[in-house]
């Protein structure tokens, strides 16, 4: 029996390692190609370690294209969406758990139901609204339709539901109002959970593609993910290295953040289902 368990565990680990390699390989190859000379990219065999290392692709992409502007746009939009989503999710989840609101379970059900509504359903109404408000090619044109995050509300509501309600009642008896309780008691205790949620919001916002593609048309308004199309428009050719370098720059923030915060992110998902 013990031998069987060891064998099963070994096979499981080998399978997981193979899946991990399958997922990581394209990322490693992209980073490797970003340091290669053009002639080294089209050899017959896959070579993860460049024969000749070069930073030319990064220098050229930064100098000859609008990569600095795309980077600033991506950062500005990502910070804006993350900030507003956090504020709205915290306030809504706090109200659903601690405030006496009629039909709040029904409201929560509507939030959950909105998670299964396809983007294509809201795309055209949002586009018309943003266009009539004159927000095309602006940061707010991307931020406004992404102000709320139903998934974030769900996670925070689940977390706040596990909060010791006796602390809330004690604060009320001491004369604290709702905002004081939220700011001085609930948020400090939930600091770790909220930090992980911020990382999730940041990663999702940074990787936005289709909606910025619809509303960002001018070269100076594009984000990094949209700006990569400019290399495809030139049919790549010898620009493969520049494309890989820019794609690596676009991936670096989320890769670094997730690598540093993966334990908190996993804990956030696992704790969300403890109490409903």
Tab-separated table of C-alpha atoms in Angstrom:
chain	number	residue	atom	x	y	z
A	1	UNK	CA	0.000	0.000	0.000
A	2	UNK	CA	2.823	2.346	0.921
A	3	UNK	CA	4.665	1.574	-2.329
A	4	UNK	CA	1.486	2.245	-4.290
A	5	UNK	CA	1.066	5.649	-2.613
A	6	UNK	CA	4.674	6.577	-3.336
A	7	UNK	CA	4.281	5.569	-6.988
A	8	UNK	CA	1.049	7.548	-7.331
A	9	UNK	CA	2.647	10.586	-5.716
A	10	UNK	CA	5.663	10.325	-8.017
A	11	UNK	CA	3.505	10.075	-11.145
A	12	UNK	CA	1.417	13.012	-9.988
A	13	UNK	CA	4.511	15.144	-9.432
A	14	UNK	CA	5.928	14.209	-12.844
A	15	UNK	CA	2.620	15.097	-14.497
A	16	UNK	CA	2.484	18.471	-12.711
A	17	UNK	CA	6.092	19.227	-13.649
A	18	UNK	CA	5.346	18.477	-17.315
A	19	UNK	CA	2.294	20.744	-17.248
A	20	UNK	CA	4.356	23.500	-15.590
A	21	UNK	CA	7.060	23.176	-18.239
A	22	UNK	CA	4.431	23.274	-20.982
A	23	UNK	CA	3.023	26.533	-19.560
A	24	UNK	CA	6.372	28.186	-18.795
A	25	UNK	CA	8.164	27.249	-22.028
A	26	UNK	CA	6.592	29.969	-24.280
A	27	UNK	CA	7.454	32.635	-21.689
A	28	UNK	CA	11.059	31.447	-21.409
A	29	UNK	CA	11.356	31.312	-25.211
A	30	UNK	CA	9.946	34.853	-25.525
A	31	UNK	CA	12.465	36.224	-23.017
A	32	UNK	CA	15.299	34.311	-24.691
A	33	UNK	CA	14.388	35.632	-28.154
A	34	UNK	CA	14.311	39.200	-26.846
A	35	UNK	CA	18.085	38.938	-26.232
A	36	UNK	CA	18.919	37.315	-29.582
A	37	UNK	CA	20.236	38.786	-32.805
A	38	UNK	CA	17.834	38.523	-35.789
A	39	UNK	CA	19.865	35.749	-37.448
A	40	UNK	CA	19.741	33.590	-34.302
A	41	UNK	CA	15.936	33.455	-34.211
A	42	UNK	CA	15.408	31.460	-37.366
A	43	UNK	CA	17.794	28.566	-36.888
A	44	UNK	CA	16.448	25.051	-37.363
A	45	UNK	CA	16.557	24.007	-33.695
A	46	UNK	CA	15.142	25.637	-30.583
A	47	UNK	CA	17.859	27.387	-28.619
A	48	UNK	CA	16.819	28.747	-25.228
A	49	UNK	CA	20.253	30.222	-24.460
A	50	UNK	CA	21.222	32.864	-27.067
A	51	UNK	CA	24.515	32.308	-28.891
A	52	UNK	CA	25.153	36.043	-28.680
A	53	UNK	CA	23.471	38.147	-25.993
A	54	UNK	CA	22.323	41.622	-26.958
A	55	UNK	CA	20.220	44.440	-25.462
A	56	UNK	CA	19.771	46.077	-28.856
A	57	UNK	CA	16.162	44.932	-29.176
A	58	UNK	CA	15.226	46.732	-25.952
A	59	UNK	CA	17.092	49.913	-26.888
A	60	UNK	CA	15.577	50.044	-30.378
A	61	UNK	CA	12.015	49.353	-29.216
A	62	UNK	CA	12.321	52.036	-26.530
A	63	UNK	CA	13.890	54.579	-28.909
A	64	UNK	CA	12.146	54.027	-32.251
A	65	UNK	CA	8.613	53.281	-31.045
A	66	UNK	CA	6.187	54.816	-28.557
A	67	UNK	CA	6.966	52.192	-25.902
A	68	UNK	CA	7.569	54.803	-23.125
A	69	UNK	CA	4.162	56.389	-23.845
A	70	UNK	CA	2.468	52.978	-24.021
A	71	UNK	CA	4.085	52.072	-20.704
A	72	UNK	CA	2.845	55.270	-19.032
A	73	UNK	CA	-0.677	54.730	-20.413
A	74	UNK	CA	-0.718	51.138	-19.141
A	75	UNK	CA	0.437	52.198	-15.680
A	76	UNK	CA	-2.044	55.101	-15.463
A	77	UNK	CA	-5.022	53.029	-16.579
A	78	UNK	CA	-4.056	50.084	-14.376
A	79	UNK	CA	-3.645	52.238	-11.262
A	80	UNK	CA	-6.936	54.040	-11.978
A	81	UNK	CA	-8.944	50.828	-12.438
A	82	UNK	CA	-7.301	49.146	-9.430
A	83	UNK	CA	-7.975	52.151	-7.173
A	84	UNK	CA	-11.644	52.557	-8.088
A	85	UNK	CA	-12.363	48.832	-8.042
A	86	UNK	CA	-10.846	48.526	-4.577
A	87	UNK	CA	-12.831	51.465	-3.157
A	88	UNK	CA	-16.138	50.294	-4.647
A	89	UNK	CA	-15.636	46.626	-3.744
A	90	UNK	CA	-14.725	47.447	-0.137
A	91	UNK	CA	-17.719	49.736	0.355
A	92	UNK	CA	-20.210	47.378	-1.307
A	93	UNK	CA	-18.952	44.271	0.510
A	94	UNK	CA	-18.904	46.144	3.827
A	95	UNK	CA	-22.484	47.280	3.310
A	96	UNK	CA	-23.660	43.791	2.358
A	97	UNK	CA	-22.182	42.257	5.508
A	98	UNK	CA	-22.444	44.869	8.251
A	99	UNK	CA	-25.258	47.229	7.269
A	100	UNK	CA	-28.974	46.535	7.666
A	101	UNK	CA	-30.078	46.699	4.058
A	102	UNK	CA	-33.351	45.290	2.803
A	103	UNK	CA	-33.021	42.517	0.235
A	104	UNK	CA	-29.228	42.569	0.499
A	105	UNK	CA	-29.083	38.840	-0.306
A	106	UNK	CA	-31.040	39.568	-3.469
A	107	UNK	CA	-28.612	42.364	-4.329
A	108	UNK	CA	-25.690	40.031	-3.752
A	109	UNK	CA	-27.317	37.509	-6.094
A	110	UNK	CA	-27.479	40.180	-8.793
A	111	UNK	CA	-23.761	40.868	-8.342
A	112	UNK	CA	-23.019	37.163	-8.713
A	113	UNK	CA	-25.301	36.917	-11.765
A	114	UNK	CA	-23.448	39.803	-13.436
A	115	UNK	CA	-20.280	37.696	-13.403
A	116	UNK	CA	-21.721	35.350	-16.033
A	117	UNK	CA	-22.849	38.131	-18.406
A	118	UNK	CA	-20.554	38.009	-21.465
A	119	UNK	CA	-18.510	41.088	-22.314
A	120	UNK	CA	-20.092	41.132	-25.778
A	121	UNK	CA	-23.489	41.942	-24.225
A	122	UNK	CA	-22.281	45.170	-22.590
A	123	UNK	CA	-19.674	46.096	-25.195
A	124	UNK	CA	-21.888	48.070	-27.589
A	125	UNK	CA	-23.851	50.028	-24.915
A	126	UNK	CA	-20.589	50.928	-23.165
A	127	UNK	CA	-18.982	51.963	-26.449
A	128	UNK	CA	-21.908	54.234	-27.342
A	129	UNK	CA	-21.863	55.755	-23.847
A	130	UNK	CA	-18.120	56.417	-23.881
A	131	UNK	CA	-18.342	57.877	-27.387
A	132	UNK	CA	-21.176	60.270	-26.492
A	133	UNK	CA	-19.322	61.370	-23.351
A	134	UNK	CA	-16.309	62.303	-25.486
A	135	UNK	CA	-13.985	59.906	-23.676
A	136	UNK	CA	-12.543	58.107	-26.691
A	137	UNK	CA	-8.730	57.882	-26.633
A	138	UNK	CA	-8.626	58.821	-22.942
A	139	UNK	CA	-7.745	56.921	-19.797
A	140	UNK	CA	-11.246	57.460	-18.416
A	141	UNK	CA	-12.664	55.805	-21.517
A	142	UNK	CA	-11.028	52.567	-20.373
A	143	UNK	CA	-11.419	53.104	-16.622
A	144	UNK	CA	-15.106	54.081	-16.469
A	145	UNK	CA	-16.634	50.777	-17.703
A	146	UNK	CA	-14.335	48.906	-15.288
A	147	UNK	CA	-15.130	50.837	-12.097
A	148	UNK	CA	-16.724	47.858	-10.346
A	149	UNK	CA	-15.654	44.240	-10.115
A	150	UNK	CA	-18.323	41.715	-9.121
A	151	UNK	CA	-15.726	39.049	-8.448
A	152	UNK	CA	-13.919	41.381	-6.049
A	153	UNK	CA	-17.204	42.115	-4.265
A	154	UNK	CA	-17.802	38.386	-3.917
A	155	UNK	CA	-14.337	37.727	-2.460
A	156	UNK	CA	-14.515	40.626	0.004
A	157	UNK	CA	-18.049	39.785	1.067
A	158	UNK	CA	-16.958	36.229	1.840
A	159	UNK	CA	-13.984	37.515	3.786
A	160	UNK	CA	-15.979	40.103	5.762
A	161	UNK	CA	-18.532	37.402	6.593
A	162	UNK	CA	-15.843	35.636	8.634
A	163	UNK	CA	-15.099	38.837	10.561
A	164	UNK	CA	-15.825	38.636	14.344
A	165	UNK	CA	-19.161	40.448	14.543
A	166	UNK	CA	-18.660	41.040	18.273
A	167	UNK	CA	-15.907	43.551	17.426
A	168	UNK	CA	-18.319	45.444	15.213
A	169	UNK	CA	-20.980	45.523	17.934
A	170	UNK	CA	-18.434	46.660	20.535
A	171	UNK	CA	-17.356	49.516	18.262
A	172	UNK	CA	-20.980	50.568	17.772
A	173	UNK	CA	-21.502	50.616	21.541
A	174	UNK	CA	-18.428	52.830	21.860
A	175	UNK	CA	-20.083	55.336	19.528
A	176	UNK	CA	-18.076	54.719	16.361
A	177	UNK	CA	-19.854	55.337	13.077
A	178	UNK	CA	-19.746	52.984	10.085
A	179	UNK	CA	-16.832	54.662	8.307
A	180	UNK	CA	-14.757	54.749	11.494
A	181	UNK	CA	-15.369	51.028	12.046
A	182	UNK	CA	-14.410	50.292	8.450
A	183	UNK	CA	-11.263	52.434	8.535
A	184	UNK	CA	-9.992	51.678	12.045
A	185	UNK	CA	-11.081	48.068	12.616
A	186	UNK	CA	-12.178	46.141	9.522
A	187	UNK	CA	-9.503	47.311	7.069
A	188	UNK	CA	-6.492	46.857	9.407
A	189	UNK	CA	-7.591	43.305	10.228
A	190	UNK	CA	-8.179	42.586	6.505
A	191	UNK	CA	-4.909	44.185	5.394
A	192	UNK	CA	-3.313	41.011	4.060
A	193	UNK	CA	-6.444	39.910	2.205
A	194	UNK	CA	-6.936	43.334	0.603
A	195	UNK	CA	-3.272	43.478	-0.447
A	196	UNK	CA	-3.705	40.223	-2.340
A	197	UNK	CA	-6.908	41.525	-3.904
A	198	UNK	CA	-5.088	44.659	-5.091
A	199	UNK	CA	-2.566	42.440	-6.856
A	200	UNK	CA	-5.376	40.533	-8.592
A	201	UNK	CA	-7.023	43.792	-9.692
A	202	UNK	CA	-3.678	45.112	-10.928
A	203	UNK	CA	-2.935	41.983	-12.966
A	204	UNK	CA	-6.396	41.911	-14.550
A	205	UNK	CA	-6.261	45.625	-15.388
A	206	UNK	CA	-2.746	45.445	-16.819
A	207	UNK	CA	-3.748	42.607	-19.150
A	208	UNK	CA	-6.845	44.350	-20.557
A	209	UNK	CA	-6.823	44.078	-24.330
A	210	UNK	CA	-10.124	44.091	-26.166
A	211	UNK	CA	-11.749	47.136	-24.541
A	212	UNK	CA	-8.665	49.396	-24.902
A	213	UNK	CA	-8.444	48.179	-28.502
A	214	UNK	CA	-11.973	49.522	-29.100
A	215	UNK	CA	-11.567	52.961	-27.517
A	216	UNK	CA	-7.857	53.734	-28.008
A	217	UNK	CA	-7.209	54.633	-31.641
A	218	UNK	CA	-4.423	57.232	-31.673
A	219	UNK	CA	-0.776	56.097	-31.318
A	220	UNK	CA	-0.197	58.239	-28.226
A	221	UNK	CA	-3.203	56.765	-26.373
A	222	UNK	CA	-2.361	53.081	-26.783
A	223	UNK	CA	-1.350	50.731	-24.002
A	224	UNK	CA	1.486	48.216	-24.209
A	225	UNK	CA	-0.809	45.325	-25.103
A	226	UNK	CA	-2.355	47.335	-27.928
A	227	UNK	CA	0.927	48.864	-29.062
A	228	UNK	CA	2.293	45.405	-29.870
A	229	UNK	CA	0.041	45.462	-32.939
A	230	UNK	CA	2.318	48.087	-34.453
A	231	UNK	CA	5.013	45.453	-34.962
A	232	UNK	CA	2.520	43.117	-36.650
A	233	UNK	CA	1.481	45.920	-39.017
A	234	UNK	CA	5.043	45.937	-40.333
A	235	UNK	CA	4.816	42.182	-40.933
A	236	UNK	CA	7.561	41.759	-38.333
A	237	UNK	CA	10.465	40.566	-40.531
A	238	UNK	CA	13.662	41.582	-38.740
A	239	UNK	CA	11.504	43.206	-36.037
A	240	UNK	CA	10.807	39.900	-34.305
A	241	UNK	CA	13.421	40.783	-31.711
A	242	UNK	CA	11.817	44.164	-31.028
A	243	UNK	CA	8.425	42.488	-30.760
A	244	UNK	CA	9.734	39.945	-28.240
A	245	UNK	CA	11.500	42.659	-26.235
A	246	UNK	CA	8.353	44.783	-26.008
A	247	UNK	CA	6.231	41.736	-25.149
A	248	UNK	CA	8.696	40.884	-22.370
A	249	UNK	CA	8.408	44.428	-20.985
A	250	UNK	CA	4.619	44.090	-21.086
A	251	UNK	CA	4.721	40.812	-19.144
A	252	UNK	CA	7.339	41.746	-16.549
A	253	UNK	CA	5.127	43.699	-14.072
A	254	UNK	CA	2.565	40.913	-13.712
A	255	UNK	CA	5.189	38.158	-13.618
A	256	UNK	CA	7.143	39.936	-10.863
A	257	UNK	CA	4.025	40.774	-8.861
A	258	UNK	CA	2.647	37.269	-9.036
A	259	UNK	CA	6.009	35.730	-8.168
A	260	UNK	CA	6.259	37.889	-5.053
A	261	UNK	CA	2.627	37.619	-3.976
A	262	UNK	CA	1.509	34.172	-5.137
A	263	UNK	CA	1.022	32.850	-1.581
A	264	UNK	CA	-1.316	35.705	-0.692
A	265	UNK	CA	-3.249	35.333	-3.941
A	266	UNK	CA	-3.757	31.586	-3.429
A	267	UNK	CA	-4.796	32.222	0.182
A	268	UNK	CA	-7.321	34.819	-1.025
A	269	UNK	CA	-9.046	32.291	-3.291
A	270	UNK	CA	-9.031	29.520	-0.688
A	271	UNK	CA	-10.390	31.701	2.130
A	272	UNK	CA	-13.212	33.048	-0.062
A	273	UNK	CA	-15.094	29.785	0.257
A	274	UNK	CA	-14.802	29.320	4.015
A	275	UNK	CA	-18.018	31.132	4.878
A	276	UNK	CA	-20.910	32.051	2.588
